[in-house]
């Protein structure tokens, strides 16, 4: 993947996380471990992108977030 693709994945993931955080807070959920792990992964992705070198970890995180975003898009299409 090129760095622009990683940046787009990061941007889309960040937008998703903002809406997910709102839903999470509205639900009154008390356990924040899952949400924290998602943000930790997203922050790690941002740091690796800023380093500018395509490492195995960057590829792993990029693929994981991209796959997750694609699954969410498919789920949203099914709901409509």
Coordinates of C-alpha atoms in Angstrom, one line a residue:
X1 CA 0.0 0.0 0.0
X2 CA 1.1 3.5 -0.5
X3 CA 1.2 6.1 2.3
X4 CA -1.8 8.0 0.8
X5 CA -3.9 4.9 1.1
X6 CA -2.9 4.5 4.8
X7 CA -3.8 8.2 5.4
X8 CA -7.2 7.6 3.8
X9 CA -7.7 4.6 6.0
X10 CA -6.7 6.6 9.1
X11 CA -9.1 9.5 8.1
X12 CA -12.1 7.1 7.6
X13 CA -11.3 5.2 10.8
X14 CA -11.1 8.5 12.7
X15 CA -14.5 9.6 11.4
X16 CA -16.0 6.2 12.3
X17 CA -14.5 6.3 15.8
X18 CA -16.0 9.7 16.4
X19 CA -19.5 8.4 15.6
X20 CA -18.8 5.2 17.5
X21 CA -17.8 7.2 20.6
X22 CA -21.0 9.2 20.5
X23 CA -23.1 6.0 20.3
X24 CA -21.0 4.4 23.0
X25 CA -21.6 7.3 25.4
X26 CA -25.3 7.5 24.6
X27 CA -25.7 3.8 25.4
X28 CA -24.5 4.4 29.0
X29 CA -21.9 1.6 28.7
X30 CA -19.5 1.4 31.6
X31 CA -16.7 -0.9 30.3
X32 CA -14.3 1.2 28.2
X33 CA -11.6 -1.4 27.6
X34 CA -12.8 -2.3 24.0
X35 CA -13.1 1.4 23.1
X36 CA -9.7 2.2 24.5
X37 CA -8.1 -0.7 22.6
X38 CA -9.6 0.7 19.3
X39 CA -8.2 4.1 20.0
X40 CA -4.9 2.7 21.0
X41 CA -4.7 0.9 17.6
X42 CA -5.8 4.0 15.7
X43 CA -3.1 6.1 17.5
X44 CA -0.5 3.5 16.7
X45 CA -1.5 3.6 13.0
X46 CA -1.2 7.4 13.0
X47 CA 2.3 7.2 14.6
X48 CA 3.5 4.6 12.1
X49 CA 2.2 6.6 9.2
X50 CA 4.0 9.7 10.4
X51 CA 7.2 7.7 10.6
X52 CA 6.8 7.3 6.9
X53 CA 8.2 3.8 6.5
X54 CA 6.1 0.8 5.5
X55 CA 6.8 -1.7 8.3
X56 CA 5.2 -5.0 8.8
X57 CA 3.2 -3.5 11.7
X58 CA 1.9 -0.7 9.6
X59 CA 0.8 -3.1 7.0
X60 CA -0.9 -5.3 9.6
X61 CA -2.8 -2.3 11.2
X62 CA -3.6 -0.8 7.8
X63 CA -5.1 -4.1 6.6
X64 CA -7.0 -4.6 9.9
X65 CA -8.6 -1.1 9.8
X66 CA -9.3 -1.3 6.1
X67 CA -11.0 -4.7 6.5
X68 CA -13.0 -3.4 9.4
X69 CA -14.1 -0.3 7.6
X70 CA -15.2 -2.4 4.6
X71 CA -17.2 -4.7 6.8
X72 CA -19.0 -1.7 8.4
X73 CA -19.8 -0.3 5.0
X74 CA -21.3 -3.6 3.9
X75 CA -23.4 -3.8 7.2
X76 CA -24.7 -0.3 6.6
X77 CA -25.7 -1.2 3.0
X78 CA -27.6 -4.2 4.3
X79 CA -29.6 -2.1 6.8
X80 CA -30.8 0.2 4.1

